[in-house]
Short mmCIF file of the N, C-alpha and C atoms (twelve columns), coordinates in Angstrom:
data_MODEL
# 
_entry.id   MODEL 
# 
loop_
_atom_site.group_PDB 
_atom_site.id 
_atom_site.type_symbol 
_atom_site.label_atom_id 
_atom_site.label_alt_id 
_atom_site.label_comp_id 
_atom_site.label_asym_id 
_atom_site.label_seq_id 
_atom_site.Cartn_x 
_atom_site.Cartn_y 
_atom_site.Cartn_z 
_atom_site.pdbx_PDB_model_num 
ATOM 1   N N  . UNK A 1   -4.838  36.116  -2.822  1 
ATOM 2   C CA . UNK A 1   -6.098  35.495  -2.803  1 
ATOM 3   C C  . UNK A 1   -6.095  34.293  -1.934  1 
ATOM 4   N N  . UNK A 2   -7.023  34.124  -1.073  1 
ATOM 5   C CA . UNK A 2   -7.181  32.942  0.041   1 
ATOM 6   C C  . UNK A 2   -8.445  32.189  -0.364  1 
ATOM 7   N N  . UNK A 3   -8.173  31.077  -0.287  1 
ATOM 8   C CA . UNK A 3   -9.471  29.898  -0.373  1 
ATOM 9   C C  . UNK A 3   -9.744  29.481  1.105   1 
ATOM 10  N N  . UNK A 4   -10.765 29.750  1.786   1 
ATOM 11  C CA . UNK A 4   -10.921 29.241  3.126   1 
ATOM 12  C C  . UNK A 4   -12.348 28.799  3.369   1 
ATOM 13  N N  . UNK A 5   -12.634 27.985  4.500   1 
ATOM 14  C CA . UNK A 5   -13.924 27.458  4.827   1 
ATOM 15  C C  . UNK A 5   -13.932 27.575  6.259   1 
ATOM 16  N N  . UNK A 6   -15.119 27.751  6.756   1 
ATOM 17  C CA . UNK A 6   -15.341 28.227  8.117   1 
ATOM 18  C C  . UNK A 6   -15.068 27.021  8.935   1 
ATOM 19  N N  . UNK A 7   -14.864 25.972  8.498   1 
ATOM 20  C CA . UNK A 7   -14.577 24.751  9.497   1 
ATOM 21  C C  . UNK A 7   -13.372 24.210  9.441   1 
ATOM 22  N N  . UNK A 8   -12.294 24.777  8.515   1 
ATOM 23  C CA . UNK A 8   -10.956 24.169  8.338   1 
ATOM 24  C C  . UNK A 8   -10.190 25.339  8.929   1 
ATOM 25  N N  . UNK A 9   -9.375  24.977  9.825   1 
ATOM 26  C CA . UNK A 9   -8.491  25.635  10.674  1 
ATOM 27  C C  . UNK A 9   -7.124  25.867  10.039  1 
ATOM 28  N N  . UNK A 10  -6.079  26.479  10.443  1 
ATOM 29  C CA . UNK A 10  -4.881  26.640  9.956   1 
ATOM 30  C C  . UNK A 10  -4.522  27.648  9.336   1 
ATOM 31  N N  . UNK A 11  -3.298  27.900  9.210   1 
ATOM 32  C CA . UNK A 11  -2.638  29.074  8.208   1 
ATOM 33  C C  . UNK A 11  -2.911  28.645  6.741   1 
ATOM 34  N N  . UNK A 12  -3.258  29.648  5.780   1 
ATOM 35  C CA . UNK A 12  -3.116  29.001  4.387   1 
ATOM 36  C C  . UNK A 12  -1.720  28.892  3.995   1 
ATOM 37  N N  . UNK A 13  -1.525  28.079  3.040   1 
ATOM 38  C CA . UNK A 13  -0.247  27.639  2.562   1 
ATOM 39  C C  . UNK A 13  -0.055  28.379  1.099   1 
ATOM 40  N N  . UNK A 14  1.041   29.165  1.183   1 
ATOM 41  C CA . UNK A 14  1.387   29.902  -0.125  1 
ATOM 42  C C  . UNK A 14  1.737   29.002  -1.153  1 
ATOM 43  N N  . UNK A 15  1.090   29.136  -2.307  1 
ATOM 44  C CA . UNK A 15  1.716   28.440  -3.593  1 
ATOM 45  C C  . UNK A 15  2.464   29.295  -4.343  1 
ATOM 46  N N  . UNK A 16  3.426   28.549  -5.264  1 
ATOM 47  C CA . UNK A 16  4.364   29.329  -5.882  1 
ATOM 48  C C  . UNK A 16  3.864   30.629  -6.822  1 
ATOM 49  N N  . UNK A 17  2.572   30.390  -7.331  1 
ATOM 50  C CA . UNK A 17  2.169   31.267  -7.997  1 
ATOM 51  C C  . UNK A 17  1.412   32.552  -7.139  1 
ATOM 52  N N  . UNK A 18  1.652   32.613  -5.984  1 
ATOM 53  C CA . UNK A 18  1.146   33.841  -5.095  1 
ATOM 54  C C  . UNK A 18  -0.274  33.355  -4.618  1 
ATOM 55  N N  . UNK A 19  -0.868  32.273  -4.833  1 
ATOM 56  C CA . UNK A 19  -2.162  32.123  -4.560  1 
ATOM 57  C C  . UNK A 19  -1.983  31.324  -3.092  1 
ATOM 58  N N  . UNK A 20  -2.872  31.757  -2.113  1 
ATOM 59  C CA . UNK A 20  -2.934  31.137  -0.994  1 
ATOM 60  C C  . UNK A 20  -3.935  30.151  -0.777  1 
ATOM 61  N N  . UNK A 21  -3.940  28.866  -0.263  1 
ATOM 62  C CA . UNK A 21  -4.998  27.871  -0.318  1 
ATOM 63  C C  . UNK A 21  -4.864  27.121  1.096   1 
ATOM 64  N N  . UNK A 22  -5.998  26.834  1.780   1 
ATOM 65  C CA . UNK A 22  -5.752  25.868  2.887   1 
ATOM 66  C C  . UNK A 22  -5.731  24.456  2.521   1 
ATOM 67  N N  . UNK A 23  -4.904  23.791  3.206   1 
ATOM 68  C CA . UNK A 23  -4.562  22.198  2.922   1 
ATOM 69  C C  . UNK A 23  -5.456  21.453  3.710   1 
ATOM 70  N N  . UNK A 24  -6.155  20.756  3.257   1 
ATOM 71  C CA . UNK A 24  -7.040  19.583  4.185   1 
ATOM 72  C C  . UNK A 24  -6.776  18.036  3.802   1 
ATOM 73  N N  . UNK A 25  -6.314  17.530  4.809   1 
ATOM 74  C CA . UNK A 25  -5.780  16.063  4.620   1 
ATOM 75  C C  . UNK A 25  -6.940  15.100  5.149   1 
ATOM 76  N N  . UNK A 26  -7.173  14.325  4.425   1 
ATOM 77  C CA . UNK A 26  -8.233  13.203  4.850   1 
ATOM 78  C C  . UNK A 26  -7.509  11.753  4.774   1 
ATOM 79  N N  . UNK A 27  -7.724  11.114  5.772   1 
ATOM 80  C CA . UNK A 27  -7.291  9.494   5.652   1 
ATOM 81  C C  . UNK A 27  -8.637  8.845   5.995   1 
ATOM 82  N N  . UNK A 28  -8.515  7.768   5.255   1 
ATOM 83  C CA . UNK A 28  -9.294  6.504   5.336   1 
ATOM 84  C C  . UNK A 28  -8.803  5.166   5.480   1 
ATOM 85  N N  . UNK A 29  -9.259  4.583   6.552   1 
ATOM 86  C CA . UNK A 29  -8.740  3.254   6.717   1 
ATOM 87  C C  . UNK A 29  -9.685  2.121   6.528   1 
ATOM 88  N N  . UNK A 30  -9.306  1.066   5.725   1 
ATOM 89  C CA . UNK A 30  -10.135 0.099   5.382   1 
ATOM 90  C C  . UNK A 30  -9.546  -1.096  5.860   1 
ATOM 91  N N  . UNK A 31  -10.686 -2.078  6.442   1 
ATOM 92  C CA . UNK A 31  -9.833  -3.341  6.814   1 
ATOM 93  C C  . UNK A 31  -10.962 -4.258  5.957   1 
ATOM 94  N N  . UNK A 32  -10.241 -5.309  5.138   1 
ATOM 95  C CA . UNK A 32  -10.849 -6.077  4.380   1 
ATOM 96  C C  . UNK A 32  -11.265 -7.339  5.227   1 
ATOM 97  N N  . UNK A 33  -12.325 -8.158  4.697   1 
ATOM 98  C CA . UNK A 33  -12.791 -9.449  5.527   1 
ATOM 99  C C  . UNK A 33  -11.658 -10.220 5.344   1 
ATOM 100 N N  . UNK A 34  -11.485 -11.228 6.148   1 
ATOM 101 C CA . UNK A 34  -10.381 -12.300 6.266   1 
ATOM 102 C C  . UNK A 34  -10.150 -13.057 4.874   1 
ATOM 103 N N  . UNK A 35  -10.976 -13.026 3.889   1 
ATOM 104 C CA . UNK A 35  -10.930 -13.769 2.868   1 
ATOM 105 C C  . UNK A 35  -9.896  -13.301 1.842   1 
ATOM 106 N N  . UNK A 36  -8.906  -13.869 1.569   1 
ATOM 107 C CA . UNK A 36  -7.936  -13.335 0.402   1 
ATOM 108 C C  . UNK A 36  -8.535  -12.614 -0.750  1 
ATOM 109 N N  . UNK A 37  -9.661  -13.308 -1.072  1 
ATOM 110 C CA . UNK A 37  -10.388 -12.617 -2.409  1 
ATOM 111 C C  . UNK A 37  -11.053 -11.430 -2.109  1 
ATOM 112 N N  . UNK A 38  -11.537 -11.232 -0.981  1 
ATOM 113 C CA . UNK A 38  -12.452 -9.850  -0.422  1 
ATOM 114 C C  . UNK A 38  -10.964 -8.858  -0.434  1 
ATOM 115 N N  . UNK A 39  -9.894  -9.154  0.053   1 
ATOM 116 C CA . UNK A 39  -8.677  -8.127  0.115   1 
ATOM 117 C C  . UNK A 39  -8.324  -7.694  -1.326  1 
ATOM 118 N N  . UNK A 40  -8.186  -8.705  -2.246  1 
ATOM 119 C CA . UNK A 40  -7.845  -8.337  -3.566  1 
ATOM 120 C C  . UNK A 40  -8.963  -7.529  -4.307  1 
ATOM 121 N N  . UNK A 41  -10.137 -7.876  -4.043  1 
ATOM 122 C CA . UNK A 41  -11.417 -6.968  -4.608  1 
ATOM 123 C C  . UNK A 41  -11.187 -5.489  -4.026  1 
ATOM 124 N N  . UNK A 42  -10.890 -5.471  -2.759  1 
ATOM 125 C CA . UNK A 42  -10.992 -4.045  -2.141  1 
ATOM 126 C C  . UNK A 42  -9.680  -3.429  -2.670  1 
ATOM 127 N N  . UNK A 43  -8.690  -3.848  -2.914  1 
ATOM 128 C CA . UNK A 43  -7.437  -3.324  -3.430  1 
ATOM 129 C C  . UNK A 43  -7.943  -2.809  -5.063  1 
ATOM 130 N N  . UNK A 44  -8.711  -3.627  -5.669  1 
ATOM 131 C CA . UNK A 44  -8.962  -3.009  -7.005  1 
ATOM 132 C C  . UNK A 44  -9.856  -2.061  -6.938  1 
ATOM 133 N N  . UNK A 45  -10.897 -1.887  -6.023  1 
ATOM 134 C CA . UNK A 45  -11.783 -0.755  -5.918  1 
ATOM 135 C C  . UNK A 45  -10.981 0.359   -5.539  1 
ATOM 136 N N  . UNK A 46  -10.138 0.350   -4.431  1 
ATOM 137 C CA . UNK A 46  -9.553  1.340   -4.077  1 
ATOM 138 C C  . UNK A 46  -8.400  1.962   -5.129  1 
ATOM 139 N N  . UNK A 47  -7.848  1.137   -5.725  1 
ATOM 140 C CA . UNK A 47  -6.776  1.532   -6.813  1 
ATOM 141 C C  . UNK A 47  -7.813  2.290   -8.131  1 
ATOM 142 N N  . UNK A 48  -8.717  1.856   -8.473  1 
ATOM 143 C CA . UNK A 48  -9.632  2.632   -9.306  1 
ATOM 144 C C  . UNK A 48  -9.953  3.906   -8.818  1 
ATOM 145 N N  . UNK A 49  -10.402 4.010   -7.689  1 
ATOM 146 C CA . UNK A 49  -10.827 5.258   -6.774  1 
ATOM 147 C C  . UNK A 49  -9.656  6.263   -6.883  1 
ATOM 148 N N  . UNK A 50  -8.615  5.622   -6.493  1 
ATOM 149 C CA . UNK A 50  -7.401  6.453   -6.433  1 
ATOM 150 C C  . UNK A 50  -7.097  7.339   -7.643  1 
ATOM 151 N N  . UNK A 51  -7.013  6.516   -8.797  1 
ATOM 152 C CA . UNK A 51  -6.745  7.337   -10.134 1 
ATOM 153 C C  . UNK A 51  -7.805  8.186   -10.437 1 
ATOM 154 N N  . UNK A 52  -9.002  7.832   -10.334 1 
ATOM 155 C CA . UNK A 52  -10.247 8.848   -10.929 1 
ATOM 156 C C  . UNK A 52  -10.100 9.938   -9.841  1 
ATOM 157 N N  . UNK A 53  -9.868  9.860   -8.404  1 
ATOM 158 C CA . UNK A 53  -10.012 10.922  -7.453  1 
ATOM 159 C C  . UNK A 53  -8.717  12.050  -7.806  1 
ATOM 160 N N  . UNK A 54  -7.530  11.325  -8.432  1 
ATOM 161 C CA . UNK A 54  -6.499  12.367  -8.706  1 
ATOM 162 C C  . UNK A 54  -6.791  13.340  -9.689  1 
ATOM 163 N N  . UNK A 55  -7.844  13.006  -10.464 1 
ATOM 164 C CA . UNK A 55  -8.434  13.992  -11.495 1 
ATOM 165 C C  . UNK A 55  -9.333  14.906  -10.787 1 
ATOM 166 N N  . UNK A 56  -10.056 14.877  -9.995  1 
ATOM 167 C CA . UNK A 56  -11.045 15.616  -9.170  1 
ATOM 168 C C  . UNK A 56  -10.494 16.911  -9.082  1 
ATOM 169 N N  . UNK A 57  -11.493 18.079  -9.248  1 
ATOM 170 C CA . UNK A 57  -11.083 19.415  -8.938  1 
ATOM 171 C C  . UNK A 57  -10.745 19.536  -7.447  1 
ATOM 172 N N  . UNK A 58  -9.845  20.249  -7.258  1 
ATOM 173 C CA . UNK A 58  -9.294  20.581  -5.944  1 
ATOM 174 C C  . UNK A 58  -8.429  19.428  -5.314  1 
ATOM 175 N N  . UNK A 59  -8.310  18.349  -5.904  1 
ATOM 176 C CA . UNK A 59  -7.650  17.259  -5.177  1 
ATOM 177 C C  . UNK A 59  -6.178  17.534  -5.684  1 
ATOM 178 N N  . UNK A 60  -5.302  17.559  -4.617  1 
ATOM 179 C CA . UNK A 60  -3.703  17.727  -4.743  1 
ATOM 180 C C  . UNK A 60  -3.037  16.654  -4.853  1 
ATOM 181 N N  . UNK A 61  -3.411  15.440  -4.138  1 
ATOM 182 C CA . UNK A 61  -2.913  14.403  -4.199  1 
ATOM 183 C C  . UNK A 61  -3.711  13.061  -3.430  1 
ATOM 184 N N  . UNK A 62  -3.525  11.925  -3.926  1 
ATOM 185 C CA . UNK A 62  -4.350  10.601  -3.150  1 
ATOM 186 C C  . UNK A 62  -3.180  9.477   -3.344  1 
ATOM 187 N N  . UNK A 63  -3.008  8.928   -2.120  1 
ATOM 188 C CA . UNK A 63  -2.177  7.739   -1.958  1 
ATOM 189 C C  . UNK A 63  -2.807  6.604   -1.509  1 
ATOM 190 N N  . UNK A 64  -2.430  5.474   -1.723  1 
ATOM 191 C CA . UNK A 64  -2.925  4.185   -1.181  1 
ATOM 192 C C  . UNK A 64  -1.805  3.592   -0.549  1 
ATOM 193 N N  . UNK A 65  -2.038  3.162   0.772   1 
ATOM 194 C CA . UNK A 65  -0.727  2.381   1.468   1 
ATOM 195 C C  . UNK A 65  -1.413  1.007   2.055   1 
ATOM 196 N N  . UNK A 66  -0.595  0.069   2.115   1 
ATOM 197 C CA . UNK A 66  -1.211  -1.186  2.545   1 
ATOM 198 C C  . UNK A 66  -0.265  -1.548  3.815   1 
ATOM 199 N N  . UNK A 67  -0.857  -1.928  4.737   1 
ATOM 200 C CA . UNK A 67  -0.287  -2.295  6.066   1 
ATOM 201 C C  . UNK A 67  0.689   -3.478  5.969   1 
ATOM 202 N N  . UNK A 68  1.910   -3.395  6.421   1 
ATOM 203 C CA . UNK A 68  2.814   -4.525  6.482   1 
ATOM 204 C C  . UNK A 68  2.168   -5.301  7.698   1 
ATOM 205 N N  . UNK A 69  1.938   -4.859  8.935   1 
ATOM 206 C CA . UNK A 69  1.795   -5.400  10.359  1 
ATOM 207 C C  . UNK A 69  0.397   -5.995  10.304  1 
ATOM 208 N N  . UNK A 70  -0.660  -5.344  9.599   1 
ATOM 209 C CA . UNK A 70  -1.994  -5.856  9.678   1 
ATOM 210 C C  . UNK A 70  -2.532  -6.134  8.262   1 
ATOM 211 N N  . UNK A 71  -2.512  -7.466  7.799   1 
ATOM 212 C CA . UNK A 71  -2.876  -8.025  6.482   1 
ATOM 213 C C  . UNK A 71  -4.397  -7.362  6.223   1 
ATOM 214 N N  . UNK A 72  -4.614  -7.064  5.170   1 
ATOM 215 C CA . UNK A 72  -5.681  -6.484  4.745   1 
ATOM 216 C C  . UNK A 72  -6.335  -5.162  5.170   1 
ATOM 217 N N  . UNK A 73  -5.356  -4.442  5.877   1 
ATOM 218 C CA . UNK A 73  -5.653  -3.012  6.034   1 
ATOM 219 C C  . UNK A 73  -4.869  -2.056  5.181   1 
ATOM 220 N N  . UNK A 74  -5.826  -1.197  4.609   1 
ATOM 221 C CA . UNK A 74  -5.416  -0.449  3.621   1 
ATOM 222 C C  . UNK A 74  -5.622  1.044   4.052   1 
ATOM 223 N N  . UNK A 75  -4.782  2.007   3.649   1 
ATOM 224 C CA . UNK A 75  -4.923  3.459   4.044   1 
ATOM 225 C C  . UNK A 75  -5.111  4.407   2.843   1 
ATOM 226 N N  . UNK A 76  -5.933  5.057   2.764   1 
ATOM 227 C CA . UNK A 76  -6.030  6.262   1.532   1 
ATOM 228 C C  . UNK A 76  -5.856  7.463   2.345   1 
ATOM 229 N N  . UNK A 77  -4.786  8.285   1.747   1 
ATOM 230 C CA . UNK A 77  -4.466  9.532   2.223   1 
ATOM 231 C C  . UNK A 77  -4.847  10.514  1.054   1 
ATOM 232 N N  . UNK A 78  -5.601  11.548  1.504   1 
ATOM 233 C CA . UNK A 78  -5.921  12.585  0.353   1 
ATOM 234 C C  . UNK A 78  -5.419  14.027  0.852   1 
ATOM 235 N N  . UNK A 79  -5.118  14.998  0.069   1 
ATOM 236 C CA . UNK A 79  -4.771  16.182  0.119   1 
ATOM 237 C C  . UNK A 79  -5.657  17.001  -0.762  1 
ATOM 238 N N  . UNK A 80  -6.489  18.136  -0.136  1 
ATOM 239 C CA . UNK A 80  -7.683  18.946  -0.793  1 
ATOM 240 C C  . UNK A 80  -6.801  20.278  -0.802  1 
ATOM 241 N N  . UNK A 81  -7.254  21.047  -1.844  1 
ATOM 242 C CA . UNK A 81  -7.138  22.628  -1.614  1 
ATOM 243 C C  . UNK A 81  -7.858  23.171  -0.368  1 
ATOM 244 N N  . UNK A 82  -9.260  22.600  -0.175  1 
ATOM 245 C CA . UNK A 82  -9.931  23.506  0.768   1 
ATOM 246 C C  . UNK A 82  -10.968 22.450  1.299   1 
ATOM 247 N N  . UNK A 83  -11.597 22.651  2.383   1 
ATOM 248 C CA . UNK A 83  -12.582 21.734  3.091   1 
ATOM 249 C C  . UNK A 83  -13.968 21.806  2.015   1 
ATOM 250 N N  . UNK A 84  -14.083 22.672  1.418   1 
ATOM 251 C CA . UNK A 84  -15.467 22.858  0.490   1 
ATOM 252 C C  . UNK A 84  -15.035 21.874  -0.565  1 
ATOM 253 N N  . UNK A 85  -13.924 21.746  -1.210  1 
ATOM 254 C CA . UNK A 85  -13.445 20.877  -2.321  1 
ATOM 255 C C  . UNK A 85  -13.590 19.389  -1.922  1 
ATOM 256 N N  . UNK A 86  -13.040 19.095  -0.683  1 
ATOM 257 C CA . UNK A 86  -13.043 17.884  -0.157  1 
ATOM 258 C C  . UNK A 86  -14.656 17.488  0.214   1 
ATOM 259 N N  . UNK A 87  -15.437 18.235  0.752   1 
ATOM 260 C CA . UNK A 87  -16.913 17.930  0.733   1 
ATOM 261 C C  . UNK A 87  -17.605 17.751  -0.529  1 
ATOM 262 N N  . UNK A 88  -17.312 18.493  -1.390  1 
ATOM 263 C CA . UNK A 88  -17.943 18.253  -2.823  1 
ATOM 264 C C  . UNK A 88  -17.397 16.918  -3.225  1 
ATOM 265 N N  . UNK A 89  -16.307 16.424  -3.071  1 
ATOM 266 C CA . UNK A 89  -15.753 14.981  -3.516  1 
ATOM 267 C C  . UNK A 89  -16.533 14.098  -2.722  1 
ATOM 268 N N  . UNK A 90  -16.554 14.299  -1.398  1 
ATOM 269 C CA . UNK A 90  -17.549 13.035  -0.654  1 
ATOM 270 C C  . UNK A 90  -18.831 13.058  -0.982  1 
ATOM 271 N N  . UNK A 91  -19.296 14.075  -1.676  1 
ATOM 272 C CA . UNK A 91  -20.813 13.908  -1.996  1 
ATOM 273 C C  . UNK A 91  -20.845 13.529  -3.443  1 
ATOM 274 N N  . UNK A 92  -19.720 13.204  -4.188  1 
ATOM 275 C CA . UNK A 92  -19.637 13.023  -5.548  1 
ATOM 276 C C  . UNK A 92  -20.021 11.566  -5.909  1 
ATOM 277 N N  . UNK A 93  -20.716 11.404  -6.980  1 
ATOM 278 C CA . UNK A 93  -20.970 9.797   -7.565  1 
ATOM 279 C C  . UNK A 93  -19.665 9.068   -7.385  1 
ATOM 280 N N  . UNK A 94  -18.473 9.286   -7.837  1 
ATOM 281 C CA . UNK A 94  -17.185 8.596   -7.403  1 
ATOM 282 C C  . UNK A 94  -16.973 7.994   -6.230  1 
ATOM 283 N N  . UNK A 95  -17.381 9.044   -5.214  1 
ATOM 284 C CA . UNK A 95  -17.191 8.529   -3.574  1 
ATOM 285 C C  . UNK A 95  -18.112 7.497   -3.268  1 
ATOM 286 N N  . UNK A 96  -19.472 8.006   -3.681  1 
ATOM 287 C CA . UNK A 96  -20.800 6.939   -3.631  1 
ATOM 288 C C  . UNK A 96  -20.423 5.529   -4.348  1 
ATOM 289 N N  . UNK A 97  -19.741 5.788   -5.184  1 
ATOM 290 C CA . UNK A 97  -19.412 4.194   -6.119  1 
ATOM 291 C C  . UNK A 97  -18.568 3.539   -5.340  1 
ATOM 292 N N  . UNK A 98  -17.548 4.147   -4.864  1 
ATOM 293 C CA . UNK A 98  -16.410 3.473   -4.173  1 
ATOM 294 C C  . UNK A 98  -16.956 2.958   -2.795  1 
ATOM 295 N N  . UNK A 99  -18.003 3.709   -2.108  1 
ATOM 296 C CA . UNK A 99  -18.176 3.317   -0.780  1 
ATOM 297 C C  . UNK A 99  -19.235 2.071   -0.919  1 
ATOM 298 N N  . UNK A 100 -20.142 2.260   -1.984  1 
ATOM 299 C CA . UNK A 100 -21.088 1.040   -2.284  1 
ATOM 300 C C  . UNK A 100 -20.348 -0.286  -2.815  1 
ATOM 301 N N  . UNK A 101 -19.321 0.124   -3.663  1 
ATOM 302 C CA . UNK A 101 -18.559 -1.376  -4.223  1 
ATOM 303 C C  . UNK A 101 -17.834 -1.880  -3.198  1 
ATOM 304 N N  . UNK A 102 -17.448 -1.368  -2.234  1 
ATOM 305 C CA . UNK A 102 -16.424 -1.949  -1.122  1 
ATOM 306 C C  . UNK A 102 -17.215 -2.434  0.181   1 
ATOM 307 N N  . UNK A 103 -18.468 -2.162  0.291   1 
ATOM 308 C CA . UNK A 103 -19.212 -2.488  1.410   1 
ATOM 309 C C  . UNK A 103 -19.298 -4.043  1.887   1 
ATOM 310 N N  . UNK A 104 -19.562 -4.821  0.641   1 
ATOM 311 C CA . UNK A 104 -19.320 -6.269  0.769   1 
ATOM 312 C C  . UNK A 104 -18.101 -6.808  1.286   1 
ATOM 313 N N  . UNK A 105 -16.898 -6.288  1.157   1 
ATOM 314 C CA . UNK A 105 -15.673 -6.747  1.373   1 
ATOM 315 C C  . UNK A 105 -15.041 -6.356  2.472   1 
ATOM 316 N N  . UNK A 106 -15.723 -5.556  3.254   1 
ATOM 317 C CA . UNK A 106 -14.942 -4.772  4.395   1 
ATOM 318 C C  . UNK A 106 -15.459 -5.622  5.627   1 
ATOM 319 N N  . UNK A 107 -14.570 -5.596  6.829   1 
ATOM 320 C CA . UNK A 107 -14.893 -6.363  8.042   1 
ATOM 321 C C  . UNK A 107 -15.578 -5.353  8.855   1 
ATOM 322 N N  . UNK A 108 -15.403 -4.057  8.664   1 
ATOM 323 C CA . UNK A 108 -16.157 -2.972  9.243   1 
ATOM 324 C C  . UNK A 108 -16.167 -1.542  8.667   1 
ATOM 325 N N  . UNK A 109 -16.973 -0.634  8.981   1 
ATOM 326 C CA . UNK A 109 -16.997 0.495   8.231   1 
ATOM 327 C C  . UNK A 109 -15.580 1.230   8.605   1 
ATOM 328 N N  . UNK A 110 -15.315 1.847   7.158   1 
ATOM 329 C CA . UNK A 110 -13.729 2.622   7.178   1 
ATOM 330 C C  . UNK A 110 -13.855 3.624   8.331   1 
ATOM 331 N N  . UNK A 111 -12.505 3.885   8.785   1 
ATOM 332 C CA . UNK A 111 -12.236 4.937   9.683   1 
ATOM 333 C C  . UNK A 111 -11.829 6.275   8.822   1 
ATOM 334 N N  . UNK A 112 -12.604 7.192   8.980   1 
ATOM 335 C CA . UNK A 112 -12.239 8.486   8.210   1 
ATOM 336 C C  . UNK A 112 -12.002 9.677   9.275   1 
ATOM 337 N N  . UNK A 113 -10.962 10.486  8.969   1 
ATOM 338 C CA . UNK A 113 -10.482 11.471  9.864   1 
ATOM 339 C C  . UNK A 113 -9.957  12.391  8.858   1 
ATOM 340 N N  . UNK A 114 -10.248 13.826  9.471   1 
ATOM 341 C CA . UNK A 114 -9.758  14.837  8.738   1 
ATOM 342 C C  . UNK A 114 -8.667  15.549  9.597   1 
ATOM 343 N N  . UNK A 115 -7.673  16.013  8.806   1 
ATOM 344 C CA . UNK A 115 -6.301  16.617  9.579   1 
ATOM 345 C C  . UNK A 115 -6.100  17.872  8.922   1 
ATOM 346 N N  . UNK A 116 -5.490  18.678  9.934   1 
ATOM 347 C CA . UNK A 116 -4.996  19.996  9.432   1 
ATOM 348 C C  . UNK A 116 -3.671  19.758  8.811   1 
ATOM 349 N N  . UNK A 117 -3.203  20.292  7.848   1 
ATOM 350 C CA . UNK A 117 -2.042  20.203  7.224   1 
ATOM 351 C C  . UNK A 117 -0.901  20.962  7.756   1 
ATOM 352 N N  . UNK A 118 -0.643  20.948  9.161   1 
ATOM 353 C CA . UNK A 118 0.208   21.687  9.868   1 
ATOM 354 C C  . UNK A 118 1.653   21.781  9.115   1 
ATOM 355 N N  . UNK A 119 2.159   20.730  8.722   1 
ATOM 356 C CA . UNK A 119 3.351   20.832  8.166   1 
ATOM 357 C C  . UNK A 119 3.481   20.318  6.594   1 
ATOM 358 N N  . UNK A 120 2.405   19.722  6.339   1 
ATOM 359 C CA . UNK A 120 2.375   19.084  4.893   1 
ATOM 360 C C  . UNK A 120 2.476   19.920  3.882   1 
ATOM 361 N N  . UNK A 121 3.123   19.514  2.764   1 
ATOM 362 C CA . UNK A 121 3.147   20.295  1.708   1 
ATOM 363 C C  . UNK A 121 3.629   19.502  0.621   1 
ATOM 364 N N  . UNK A 122 3.483   19.872  -0.772  1 
ATOM 365 C CA . UNK A 122 3.959   18.948  -1.880  1 
ATOM 366 C C  . UNK A 122 5.209   19.511  -2.180  1 
ATOM 367 N N  . UNK A 123 6.016   18.521  -2.810  1 
ATOM 368 C CA . UNK A 123 7.367   18.751  -3.298  1 
ATOM 369 C C  . UNK A 123 7.335   19.046  -4.655  1 
ATOM 370 N N  . UNK A 124 7.224   20.374  -5.084  1 
ATOM 371 C CA . UNK A 124 7.057   20.574  -6.354  1 
ATOM 372 C C  . UNK A 124 8.165   21.735  -6.703  1 
# 
């Protein structure tokens, strides 16, 4: 069995139970306003989003990283079973709530990118 989408490229990744899926990786970079309070609020919003997104259908993992070299910059890294699952999530109330909640504390719009999981895999 293979789950695929027309706009996601790359070879399917074999799972241990013989189901093949395509791995889609999304990165979202957020830069908080200069105020410390805005950075703390952004971290709270993103932390809640991370916990709830990990429970979403098709989500393999979500991580939140904070820059050491650029204070107030945060990176969300997501792994999805397919492009279709990722798109469903981006249209979900959870994603809309996160985007709406953090808009007042951001210095600029987040940078969002989609990556092919060329050698990405889960350590299971």
